[in-house]
């Protein structure tokens, strides 16, 4: 912007001149005397032009002109001469004035005189500015290419604007396409505007977006807005703010456009790189999640893993899985599942329902509704799981079943509005795998239910012959599984161990009734008959190929660590681990139950016997695990057991 020094003793005239020049975008400094003006010039104040009256008290305008021409030969001076005074005009021009104007002054003549002096200077300055602008743009491009952080990049872009276009303030807003908002990502030198502010733009044009972003106190003619465009799409705006209307020549405008073009490309590159990095990370997490999902066999495990992995995948505080009773086999599991340490707060329940209910009714009308909420206890070491006080971010993916039916939803929630299209897409991908895992689990549950009833029927058949032992197999199975869990067995291994617990005494089918039911002491032959039951059990199970793996566990559940057990007299590690677990569970339940030949032993007595039998009869480590489970109250006290 050009600075003009206006020297005029008449305050009214001075004011009119000043306003006229300001309207044209010049910065005007006014003095009421030549002395005062000279003082400013001598002090080194920079002016592009001096406009001076001739007739003033004290030093006159011609004298001021002479001094200026001696001291600052390059500076333009326009002289305002008295009415009809040709002599003054001639004198002024001889003394080196750039132009003169006669009073009374026509304002248009004033402006054209001023421009006549300044325009050539402006052109020269413009080309100087363009050259230095282009050079610093080359430097900026060089430094931008190495920038990976968006904040750092925006700072560099703003620095460039400050250095080359001299605004008072710069703001950079980037478009959030999904939300149709412009977010202020950088601001400097603009009061009443701060980083992080968002304005709705909803398809508004560039200048309208910029108008909404900048505070209304900044006059439109004091702003310059440069659109950031990549592939003919608007990605944001750079707004520059001035104290006065900036004067822009063609060269500067070209430089600004080039600058905005390069800035847009650099911003878009940094964003793409960051997005790619994030996608790679999230895809890795997705892969891990899916792997875990495939490891889950039972329905409950599938639901728990789905909830954990979905929340982890998109960085949600909480996730919910809703299953709809749209098919007979789904009815048993229909409900809304939420992973939690405690209960689910009322507002979260409400939030989930209010978001999912419209979707359900859009698919099924009134025929299907969301069932009640079920909480699934979660591991305490998980990073997520604290319920947000308000739910701002909520995304949902459909779970699509075999024939394309919607069987439920998986949703992720957060206190902040943080999810974007990548999260939505990832959750959708996760949804496909969750739906597949659920269907697999249902099929497994069905097969399991059939096998289960056959196995239970077998176990019961034995127990029915000896009523006091009713429920023994179930309890042994449960205790064995608890020990297996302590040992970190996976679901599949635990399931096999449970079946082995149910069937461990199946061989007793081959032991005559009178021996099984005999009260009091058995003879040696009778006892030998009893000792055949592990082998008989093993031979029965050989007929069932699916159960082959558990045969050795059943065959050796009466072996002892010291080798004095039966049927094979194995010791220590020769005995399969599962058989050692069954031995501990079997002994504990037998001793805490009434038998035909003795009543149940008090718990302290059982603990004492098992303590003494450590590493002789039973694996000491497993006995300790049993005691741990017992002390945690995880084995329910038995009716009739003296505690
Ligand atoms: Fe047994």
XYZ file of C-alpha atoms and ligand atoms in Angstrom:
644
model
C 0.000 0.000 0.000
C 1.287 3.454 -0.906
C 1.854 6.049 1.800
C 1.100 9.664 0.975
C 2.231 12.625 3.065
C -0.389 15.363 2.807
C 0.753 18.879 3.759
C -2.030 21.470 3.959
C -2.700 24.247 6.513
C -6.454 24.463 5.946
C -8.031 21.671 8.043
C -11.211 21.486 5.925
C -9.379 21.168 2.621
C -6.972 18.715 4.231
C -9.838 16.546 5.349
C -11.493 16.438 1.942
C -8.179 15.498 0.280
C -7.437 12.900 2.883
C -10.797 11.172 2.463
C -10.513 11.217 -1.334
C -7.099 9.574 -1.201
C -8.141 7.030 1.414
C -11.138 6.022 -0.667
C -8.660 5.099 -3.376
C -6.810 2.851 -0.962
C -3.866 5.087 -0.059
C -2.526 5.399 3.439
C -2.493 9.125 4.272
C -0.379 10.895 6.880
C -1.361 14.547 7.317
C 0.593 17.596 8.434
C -0.608 21.176 8.887
C 2.774 22.794 8.126
C 5.849 22.293 5.961
C 8.042 22.270 9.089
C 6.124 19.414 10.586
C 6.314 17.488 7.300
C 10.055 18.037 6.973
C 10.549 16.808 10.506
C 8.758 13.516 9.670
C 10.828 13.075 6.505
C 14.089 13.786 8.292
C 13.181 11.281 10.963
C 13.304 8.689 8.181
C 9.584 7.984 7.782
C 8.979 6.338 4.482
C 6.538 7.922 1.991
C 5.882 7.141 -1.636
C 4.579 10.623 -2.435
C 4.238 14.074 -0.886
C 1.219 16.261 -1.757
C 1.824 19.818 -0.552
C 0.102 23.166 -0.622
C 2.301 26.117 -1.630
C 1.017 28.969 0.485
C 1.375 28.174 4.164
C 2.504 30.125 7.213
C 6.193 29.532 7.897
C 8.024 27.436 5.357
C 6.143 27.331 2.041
C 5.537 24.369 -0.226
C 8.172 25.331 -2.782
C 10.859 25.414 -0.094
C 9.727 22.013 1.178
C 9.866 20.704 -2.397
C 13.438 21.968 -2.820
C 14.606 20.352 0.396
C 12.973 17.066 -0.550
C 14.559 17.057 -3.996
C 17.996 17.725 -2.475
C 17.679 15.107 0.217
C 15.385 12.453 -1.406
C 15.769 12.926 -5.165
C 13.627 9.871 -6.072
C 10.575 10.945 -4.111
C 7.543 12.239 -6.034
C 6.002 15.588 -5.000
C 2.670 16.985 -6.214
C 2.254 20.691 -5.562
C -1.073 22.468 -5.045
C -0.780 26.032 -6.313
C -2.979 29.044 -5.617
C -5.859 29.962 -7.856
C -4.678 31.116 -11.297
C -1.026 31.359 -10.228
C 0.906 30.198 -13.260
C 4.155 31.566 -11.775
C 3.878 29.211 -8.807
C 3.269 26.258 -11.110
C 6.286 27.059 -13.236
C 8.447 27.539 -10.166
C 7.282 24.233 -8.751
C 7.971 22.317 -11.923
C 11.423 23.925 -12.209
C 12.154 22.849 -8.666
C 11.415 19.222 -9.597
C 7.723 18.707 -8.760
C 6.236 15.644 -10.404
C 2.944 17.436 -11.092
C 0.921 20.423 -9.951
C -2.771 21.089 -9.345
C -4.446 24.467 -9.210
C -6.950 25.515 -6.583
C -9.874 25.159 -6.295
C -8.993 21.494 -6.508
C -11.101 19.085 -8.512
C -10.814 15.793 -6.627
C -10.597 13.737 -9.819
C -7.661 15.847 -10.918
C -6.009 15.251 -7.534
C -6.391 11.475 -7.877
C -5.150 11.385 -11.457
C -2.108 13.478 -10.500
C -1.319 11.193 -7.596
C -1.801 8.086 -9.729
C 0.201 9.591 -12.533
C 3.159 9.725 -10.182
C 2.576 6.469 -8.396
C 1.442 4.089 -11.125
C 4.816 3.800 -12.843
C 6.337 3.342 -9.408
C 3.645 0.776 -8.614
C 4.443 -1.157 -11.772
C 8.119 -1.260 -10.881
C 7.347 -2.250 -7.329
C 4.909 -4.876 -8.580
C 7.495 -6.599 -10.676
C 10.030 -6.449 -7.847
C 7.428 -7.990 -5.530
C 6.583 -10.649 -8.081
C 10.192 -11.668 -8.477
C 10.765 -11.891 -4.758
C 7.369 -13.591 -4.338
C 8.220 -16.224 -6.917
C 11.574 -16.802 -5.289
C 10.069 -17.263 -1.870
C 7.370 -19.472 -3.358
C 10.108 -21.702 -4.752
C 11.616 -21.795 -1.264
C 8.232 -22.559 0.266
C 7.552 -25.397 -2.166
C 10.910 -26.863 -1.332
C 10.214 -26.777 2.402
C 6.607 -28.006 1.981
C 7.704 -31.157 0.231
C 9.301 -32.401 3.437
C 6.406 -31.509 5.742
C 4.320 -34.374 7.056
C 2.377 -32.607 9.784
C -0.646 -30.640 8.681
C -0.231 -28.033 11.435
C 3.355 -27.395 10.445
C 2.354 -27.125 6.796
C -0.395 -24.580 7.497
C 2.034 -22.493 9.532
C 4.449 -22.407 6.583
C 1.676 -21.452 4.183
C 0.557 -18.610 6.470
C 4.157 -17.394 6.849
C 4.407 -17.196 3.116
C 1.216 -15.140 2.924
C 2.448 -12.755 5.623
C 5.823 -12.273 3.960
C 4.559 -11.755 0.439
C 1.115 -10.202 0.668
C 1.531 -8.245 3.939
C -1.895 -8.892 5.440
C -2.655 -7.973 9.049
C -4.061 -11.452 9.679
C -4.342 -14.851 8.017
C -6.864 -17.642 8.562
C -6.894 -21.034 6.885
C -10.117 -23.035 6.924
C -10.340 -26.618 5.707
C -13.513 -28.225 4.509
C -14.977 -31.224 6.293
C -16.933 -32.582 3.365
C -18.954 -35.088 5.317
C -20.250 -32.562 7.777
C -20.308 -29.733 5.221
C -18.352 -27.564 7.612
C -15.372 -25.308 7.310
C -13.004 -25.797 10.221
C -10.563 -23.027 11.131
C -7.239 -24.857 11.250
C -4.919 -21.855 11.428
C -5.420 -18.266 12.517
C -3.033 -15.434 13.281
C -3.726 -11.750 13.663
C -7.513 -11.944 13.496
C -9.203 -11.170 16.821
C -12.528 -12.925 17.516
C -11.523 -15.990 15.489
C -9.868 -19.042 16.943
C -8.573 -22.374 15.722
C -11.046 -25.227 15.915
C -14.064 -23.040 15.184
C -16.442 -24.583 12.695
C -18.960 -23.000 10.379
C -21.654 -24.744 8.391
C -21.196 -24.213 4.655
C -23.638 -26.720 3.083
C -22.578 -26.212 -0.458
C -22.114 -22.456 -0.088
C -19.708 -20.927 -2.579
C -16.150 -19.902 -1.804
C -16.796 -16.279 -0.907
C -19.874 -17.152 1.118
C -17.873 -19.802 3.051
C -15.147 -17.284 3.747
C -17.690 -14.636 4.774
C -19.147 -17.055 7.321
C -15.717 -18.036 8.621
C -14.401 -14.513 9.293
C -15.900 -12.335 12.024
C -18.611 -9.999 10.683
C -16.677 -6.974 11.984
C -14.186 -7.291 9.138
C -15.459 -5.295 6.168
C -15.763 -7.236 2.897
C -13.386 -4.892 1.039
C -10.708 -5.536 3.677
C -10.578 -9.236 2.968
C -8.942 -11.341 0.300
C -10.113 -14.905 -0.022
C -8.141 -17.526 -1.898
C -9.937 -20.796 -2.579
C -7.955 -24.002 -2.097
C -8.905 -26.239 -4.981
C -7.712 -29.741 -5.840
C -9.116 -31.680 -8.803
C -11.777 -29.004 -9.227
C -13.042 -29.643 -5.693
C -12.886 -27.025 -2.943
C -10.869 -28.264 0.064
C -10.665 -25.000 1.986
C -9.910 -21.287 1.906
C -7.071 -18.969 2.848
C -8.405 -15.636 4.102
C -6.158 -12.569 4.378
C -7.320 -9.539 6.295
C -6.143 -5.935 5.841
C -6.658 -2.676 7.700
C -7.765 -1.026 4.487
C -8.769 -2.095 1.052
C -5.636 -3.696 -0.434
C -4.489 -2.458 -3.846
C -3.704 -5.420 -6.032
C -2.076 -5.309 -9.425
C -2.360 -8.069 -11.951
C 1.015 -9.556 -11.054
C 0.209 -9.861 -7.359
C -3.134 -11.490 -8.150
C -1.377 -14.046 -10.330
C 1.121 -14.734 -7.572
C -1.713 -15.218 -5.073
C -3.477 -17.699 -7.315
C -0.305 -19.652 -7.890
C 0.293 -19.638 -4.147
C -3.227 -20.927 -3.387
C -2.859 -23.627 -6.033
C 0.431 -24.887 -4.579
C -0.852 -24.657 -1.002
C -3.941 -26.727 -1.912
C -1.806 -29.462 -3.479
C 0.528 -29.549 -0.474
C -2.388 -29.734 2.011
C -4.090 -32.440 0.024
C -0.859 -34.476 -0.135
C -0.287 -34.281 3.602
C -3.895 -35.259 4.277
C -3.747 -38.177 1.880
C -0.526 -39.444 3.416
C -1.973 -39.191 6.931
C -5.161 -40.927 5.860
C -3.218 -43.714 4.195
C -1.102 -44.240 7.299
C -4.245 -44.406 9.410
C -5.921 -46.829 7.019
C -2.927 -49.149 7.087
C -2.967 -49.137 10.899
C -6.681 -49.687 11.080
C -6.602 -52.470 8.533
C -3.987 -54.201 10.670
C -6.284 -53.861 13.688
C -9.153 -55.117 11.566
C -7.183 -58.195 10.581
C -6.307 -58.940 14.215
C -9.955 -58.479 15.202
C -11.189 -60.856 12.528
C -8.605 -63.449 13.549
C -9.882 -63.302 17.131
C -13.443 -63.521 15.901
C -12.644 -66.704 14.020
C -11.103 -68.187 17.172
C -14.413 -67.763 19.002
C -16.665 -70.816 18.853
C -19.436 -70.309 21.365
C -22.096 -67.646 20.846
C -21.230 -65.709 23.970
C -17.575 -65.654 23.028
C -18.447 -64.433 19.516
C -20.571 -61.594 20.936
C -17.908 -60.584 23.453
C -15.122 -60.622 20.838
C -17.281 -58.687 18.351
C -17.918 -55.966 20.929
C -14.278 -55.729 21.995
C -12.830 -55.723 18.498
C -15.340 -53.249 17.039
C -14.696 -50.722 19.803
C -10.950 -51.182 19.453
C -11.099 -50.896 15.662
C -12.691 -47.455 15.504
C -11.395 -46.166 18.840
C -14.856 -46.041 20.437
C -15.447 -45.826 24.158
C -18.280 -48.296 23.963
C -19.869 -50.670 21.499
C -23.216 -52.444 21.323
C -24.411 -55.473 19.399
C -28.087 -55.975 18.725
C -29.465 -59.299 17.520
C -33.009 -59.441 16.164
C -35.390 -62.402 16.579
C -35.933 -62.642 12.830
C -35.374 -66.399 12.572
C -36.325 -69.208 14.973
C -32.694 -70.089 15.670
C -31.963 -66.453 16.588
C -34.741 -66.120 19.132
C -32.716 -67.592 21.951
C -29.974 -64.988 21.445
C -32.021 -61.913 20.496
C -31.164 -58.835 22.552
C -28.846 -55.856 22.828
C -25.430 -56.726 24.172
C -23.111 -54.212 25.828
C -19.685 -54.870 27.256
C -19.260 -53.380 30.709
C -17.742 -53.575 34.144
C -21.042 -52.704 35.782
C -24.549 -52.018 34.552
C -25.430 -49.890 31.554
C -26.580 -46.338 32.381
C -30.129 -45.421 31.422
C -29.050 -42.732 28.918
C -26.879 -45.174 26.967
C -29.736 -47.695 26.746
C -32.005 -44.885 25.536
C -29.427 -43.659 23.044
C -28.939 -47.122 21.522
C -32.676 -47.718 21.211
C -33.444 -44.297 19.772
C -30.751 -44.784 17.109
C -31.565 -48.391 16.216
C -35.364 -48.502 16.496
C -35.999 -46.380 13.374
C -33.640 -48.624 11.403
C -35.381 -51.787 12.632
C -38.806 -50.455 11.744
C -37.596 -49.311 8.342
C -36.732 -52.950 7.596
C -39.444 -54.840 9.446
C -42.221 -52.392 10.342
C -43.852 -53.458 13.597
C -43.057 -57.131 13.182
C -39.679 -57.077 14.889
C -38.563 -55.078 17.878
C -35.374 -54.739 19.860
C -35.199 -57.021 22.887
C -33.888 -56.219 26.328
C -30.355 -55.211 27.172
C -27.835 -57.837 28.272
C -24.517 -56.879 29.800
C -21.386 -58.885 29.171
C -18.663 -58.573 31.804
C -15.432 -57.286 30.359
C -11.771 -57.733 31.234
C -10.626 -54.875 33.446
C -7.437 -54.249 31.459
C -9.244 -52.989 28.356
C -8.679 -49.355 27.418
C -12.276 -48.710 26.454
C -15.514 -49.424 28.265
C -16.139 -46.247 30.236
C -19.586 -44.936 29.381
C -19.590 -41.434 27.885
C -21.808 -38.895 29.602
C -23.183 -37.802 26.273
C -23.058 -39.676 23.010
C -21.962 -37.373 20.200
C -20.453 -39.939 17.861
C -22.581 -42.958 16.905
C -21.986 -45.224 13.929
C -23.776 -48.432 13.037
C -23.221 -51.293 10.625
C -25.815 -53.858 9.602
C -25.297 -57.541 10.277
C -26.491 -59.364 7.189
C -27.397 -63.023 7.486
C -27.297 -65.852 4.989
C -30.205 -64.919 2.730
C -29.515 -61.224 2.857
C -31.719 -60.658 5.898
C -30.722 -58.086 8.461
C -30.116 -60.088 11.639
C -28.836 -57.218 13.770
C -26.465 -54.292 14.167
C -23.079 -53.503 15.544
C -22.695 -49.929 16.806
C -19.833 -47.867 18.183
C -20.278 -44.829 20.411
C -18.118 -41.992 21.590
C -18.412 -38.844 23.615
C -16.910 -36.928 20.695
C -17.992 -36.567 17.132
C -14.923 -38.363 15.949
C -15.938 -41.021 13.461
C -15.405 -40.455 9.751
C -16.028 -42.406 6.576
C -13.026 -44.672 7.184
C -14.506 -45.733 10.547
C -17.915 -46.309 8.982
C -16.386 -48.438 6.240
C -14.267 -50.420 8.718
C -17.250 -51.107 10.942
C -19.203 -52.284 7.899
C -16.380 -54.676 7.017
C -16.313 -55.862 10.612
C -20.104 -56.307 10.404
C -19.752 -58.895 7.609
C -17.395 -60.975 9.712
C -19.457 -60.572 12.886
C -22.562 -61.792 11.018
C -20.634 -64.764 9.626
C -19.241 -65.639 13.074
C -22.714 -65.421 14.629
C -24.172 -67.784 12.057
C -21.298 -70.198 12.508
C -21.794 -70.088 16.274
C -25.522 -70.754 15.892
C -24.826 -73.775 13.685
C -22.229 -75.031 16.193
C -24.665 -74.461 19.057
C -27.277 -76.542 17.236
C -24.924 -79.447 16.658
C -23.681 -79.053 20.183
C -27.193 -79.095 21.596
C -27.887 -82.418 19.831
C -24.578 -84.019 20.886
C -24.959 -82.536 24.327
C -28.304 -84.200 24.953
C -26.917 -87.559 23.792
C -23.889 -87.206 26.079
C -26.012 -86.163 29.046
C -28.355 -89.074 28.452
C -25.359 -91.442 28.550
C -23.969 -89.884 31.743
C -27.392 -90.002 33.378
C -27.861 -93.663 32.432
C -24.902 -94.542 34.651
C -25.901 -92.236 37.492
C -29.495 -93.520 37.541
C -28.258 -96.920 38.569
C -26.605 -95.339 41.580
C -28.896 -92.442 42.648
C -26.543 -90.896 45.244
C -24.123 -90.128 42.415
C -26.747 -88.110 40.460
C -25.257 -84.866 39.184
C -21.702 -86.043 39.914
C -20.635 -85.982 36.248
C -22.035 -82.490 35.708
C -20.164 -81.190 38.734
C -16.901 -82.888 37.759
C -17.268 -81.359 34.284
C -17.808 -77.885 35.780
C -14.862 -78.088 38.199
C -12.576 -79.486 35.471
C -13.486 -76.557 33.198
C -12.733 -74.055 35.997
C -9.271 -75.596 36.429
C -8.809 -75.640 32.636
C -9.632 -71.924 32.501
C -7.025 -71.233 35.183
C -4.531 -73.044 32.960
C -5.504 -70.803 30.029
C -7.114 -73.498 27.867
C -8.850 -72.169 24.760
C -12.576 -72.627 24.130
C -12.186 -75.783 22.071
C -9.990 -77.508 24.646
C -12.325 -76.450 27.486
C -15.270 -77.893 25.586
C -13.544 -81.254 25.181
C -12.585 -81.245 28.839
C -16.222 -80.592 29.766
C -17.427 -83.539 27.680
C -14.731 -85.728 29.241
C -15.994 -84.660 32.685
C -19.529 -85.648 31.756
C -18.417 -89.050 30.439
C -15.541 -89.924 32.774
C -17.463 -92.700 34.564
C -19.379 -93.990 31.503
C -17.535 -97.323 31.899
C -19.485 -98.012 35.081
C -22.237 -99.249 32.725
C -20.211 -102.446 32.592
C -19.981 -102.838 36.417
C -22.728 -105.010 37.963
C -25.416 -103.264 39.969
C -24.814 -105.164 43.178
C -21.188 -104.065 43.300
C -22.021 -100.405 42.510
C -24.757 -100.265 45.112
C -23.020 -102.344 47.769
C -22.888 -100.537 51.086
C -19.750 -101.104 53.152
C -16.377 -102.543 52.129
C -15.800 -104.297 48.768
C -13.907 -107.545 48.420
C -10.747 -107.604 46.336
C -12.562 -109.158 43.331
C -15.369 -106.635 43.592
C -12.867 -103.788 43.689
C -11.047 -105.273 40.680
C -14.360 -105.155 38.806
C -14.795 -101.459 39.729
C -11.248 -100.756 38.499
C -12.220 -101.956 35.031
C -14.539 -98.940 34.469
C -11.937 -96.604 32.897
C -11.035 -99.226 30.291
C -14.673 -100.073 29.619
C -15.440 -96.366 29.215
C -12.533 -95.985 26.759
C -13.730 -98.938 24.676
C -17.301 -97.564 24.523
C -16.047 -94.180 23.282
C -13.902 -95.764 20.577
C -17.137 -96.173 18.668
C -17.544 -92.379 18.467
C -14.900 -90.833 16.165
C -15.577 -87.243 17.370
C -14.705 -88.255 20.946
C -11.508 -90.132 20.184
C -9.286 -87.390 21.580
C -10.782 -87.620 25.062
C -10.399 -91.429 25.342
C -6.943 -91.339 27.051
C -8.212 -88.729 29.525
C -11.052 -91.015 30.566
C -8.912 -94.130 30.525
C -6.377 -92.580 32.918
C -8.570 -90.573 35.302
C -7.766 -92.980 38.163
C -3.969 -92.926 37.728
C -1.885 -91.470 40.587
C 1.204 -89.255 40.456
C 3.177 -91.856 42.373
C 2.262 -94.557 39.838
C 0.078 -96.502 42.239
C -3.177 -95.817 40.357
C -5.016 -97.836 37.707
C -5.491 -99.129 35.029
C -1.944 -98.570 33.590
C 0.030 -97.453 36.681
C 1.292 -94.319 34.882
C 3.030 -91.621 36.946
C 3.646 -87.828 36.778
C 3.810 -86.467 33.224
C 2.983 -89.849 31.723
C -0.575 -89.151 32.787
C -2.299 -86.808 30.306
C -2.877 -83.340 31.848
C -6.648 -83.554 31.260
C -6.746 -86.926 33.072
C -4.924 -85.336 36.055
C -7.485 -82.506 36.065
C -10.364 -85.000 35.968
C -8.765 -86.914 38.886
C -8.669 -83.768 41.049
C -12.239 -82.719 40.132
C -13.552 -86.278 40.538
C -11.954 -86.796 43.979
C -13.120 -83.420 45.287
C -16.730 -83.977 44.231
C -16.805 -87.589 45.423
C -15.467 -86.688 48.879
C -17.907 -83.788 49.256
C -20.866 -86.072 48.343
C -22.753 -88.696 50.307
C -22.042 -92.239 49.138
C -23.718 -95.568 49.981
C -20.678 -96.539 51.986
C -20.082 -93.168 53.767
C -21.594 -89.729 54.272
C -20.014 -86.595 52.710
C -16.822 -85.422 54.422
C -16.576 -81.930 55.901
C -14.810 -79.457 53.580
C -11.830 -78.955 55.944
C -11.332 -82.707 55.972
C -11.437 -82.868 52.153
C -8.939 -79.993 51.916
C -6.638 -81.731 54.434
C -6.774 -85.054 52.543
C -6.080 -83.370 49.216
C -3.270 -81.299 50.721
C -1.648 -84.532 51.955
C -2.207 -86.252 48.621
C -0.388 -83.501 46.662
C 2.120 -85.028 44.217
C 1.347 -88.500 45.606
C -2.204 -89.123 44.474
C -2.825 -85.830 42.642
C -0.872 -83.234 40.694
C 0.012 -80.683 43.439
C -0.229 -77.695 41.095
C -3.759 -78.662 40.091
C -4.765 -79.154 43.737
C -3.534 -75.614 44.427
C -5.588 -74.286 41.522
C -8.645 -76.078 42.903
C -8.053 -74.479 46.306
C -7.725 -71.069 44.651
C -11.020 -71.507 42.779
C -12.610 -72.746 46.015
C -11.366 -69.758 48.028
C -12.789 -67.409 45.396
C -16.206 -68.949 45.990
C -16.502 -70.152 42.394
C -17.604 -73.661 43.338
C -21.090 -73.439 44.861
C -21.366 -75.078 48.313
C -23.125 -78.444 48.142
C -26.355 -79.211 49.872
C -25.634 -81.603 52.716
C -21.946 -80.806 52.695
C -20.678 -79.826 56.057
C -18.702 -76.755 55.408
Fe -14.174 -92.815 37.995
